[in-house]
Amino acid sequence: VAARRAAAALHALARELGLRSSSVDVPESSALARFGAAAAFGEYTAAYLAFGLGLDPGARGPAELAH
């Protein structure tokens, strides 16, 4: 219930700022299953946006490069 209220508040804030927003439906299951579903969606979204920007989402970041 608290998470739904927080999501509603964030959607309202986004609307006020003229931004689009969406929610992720996760399964009504254990906390681990909900976390896994939300994390997988986040990873998918990040990769999708990176490809759209012409970036390689699997490329090593500056902190991962050998010195």
Short mmCIF file of C-alpha atoms in Angstrom, two decimals:
data_model
loop_
_atom_site.label_atom_id
_atom_site.label_comp_id
_atom_site.label_asym_id
_atom_site.label_seq_id
_atom_site.Cartn_x
_atom_site.Cartn_y
_atom_site.Cartn_z
CA VAL A 1 0.00 0.00 0.00
CA ALA A 2 2.81 2.42 0.86
CA ALA A 3 4.58 1.61 -2.40
CA ARG A 4 1.42 2.39 -4.39
CA ARG A 5 1.05 5.74 -2.62
CA ALA A 6 4.69 6.56 -3.32
CA ALA A 7 4.26 5.60 -6.99
CA ALA A 8 1.14 7.77 -7.26
CA ALA A 9 3.03 10.72 -5.75
CA LEU A 10 5.92 10.24 -8.19
CA HIS A 11 3.53 10.03 -11.15
CA ALA A 12 1.83 13.24 -10.00
CA LEU A 13 5.19 14.99 -9.68
CA ALA A 14 6.23 13.83 -13.14
CA ARG A 15 2.94 15.11 -14.58
CA GLU A 16 3.46 18.50 -12.90
CA LEU A 17 6.92 18.70 -14.45
CA GLY A 18 5.58 17.76 -17.87
CA LEU A 19 7.27 14.36 -17.89
CA ARG A 20 5.84 11.00 -18.89
CA SER A 21 6.01 8.14 -16.43
CA SER A 22 4.95 4.53 -16.19
CA SER A 23 4.74 1.79 -13.61
CA VAL A 24 6.13 -1.72 -13.65
CA ASP A 25 3.75 -4.51 -12.74
CA VAL A 26 5.52 -7.13 -10.69
CA PRO A 27 4.13 -10.50 -9.64
CA GLU A 28 2.32 -10.80 -6.36
CA SER A 29 4.76 -13.27 -4.89
CA SER A 30 7.68 -13.32 -2.51
CA ALA A 31 9.82 -10.24 -2.00
CA LEU A 32 12.66 -11.92 -3.91
CA ALA A 33 10.44 -12.60 -6.94
CA ARG A 34 9.17 -9.01 -6.94
CA PHE A 35 12.71 -7.67 -6.66
CA GLY A 36 13.90 -9.94 -9.49
CA ALA A 37 11.09 -8.85 -11.80
CA ALA A 38 11.69 -5.16 -11.11
CA ALA A 39 15.47 -5.51 -11.47
CA ALA A 40 15.14 -7.39 -14.76
CA PHE A 41 12.86 -4.67 -16.13
CA GLY A 42 15.38 -2.01 -15.08
CA GLU A 43 18.23 -3.85 -16.79
CA TYR A 44 16.16 -4.27 -19.96
CA THR A 45 15.24 -0.59 -19.97
CA ALA A 46 18.84 0.54 -19.45
CA ALA A 47 20.08 -1.68 -22.30
CA TYR A 48 17.25 -0.52 -24.60
CA LEU A 49 18.06 3.14 -23.95
CA ALA A 50 21.79 2.54 -24.39
CA PHE A 51 21.25 0.87 -27.75
CA GLY A 52 19.00 3.76 -28.78
CA LEU A 53 21.82 6.18 -27.98
CA GLY A 54 24.35 4.09 -29.90
CA LEU A 55 26.13 2.90 -26.76
CA ASP A 56 27.28 -0.59 -25.84
CA PRO A 57 25.59 -1.41 -22.53
CA GLY A 58 28.06 -4.22 -21.92
CA ALA A 59 31.17 -2.10 -22.37
CA ARG A 60 33.43 -1.66 -19.39
CA GLY A 61 33.07 1.58 -17.49
CA PRO A 62 36.00 3.75 -16.39
CA ALA A 63 36.07 2.13 -12.95
CA GLU A 64 36.29 -1.34 -14.50
CA LEU A 65 39.19 -0.65 -16.86
CA ALA A 66 42.63 -1.94 -15.92
CA HIS A 67 45.02 0.75 -14.82
#
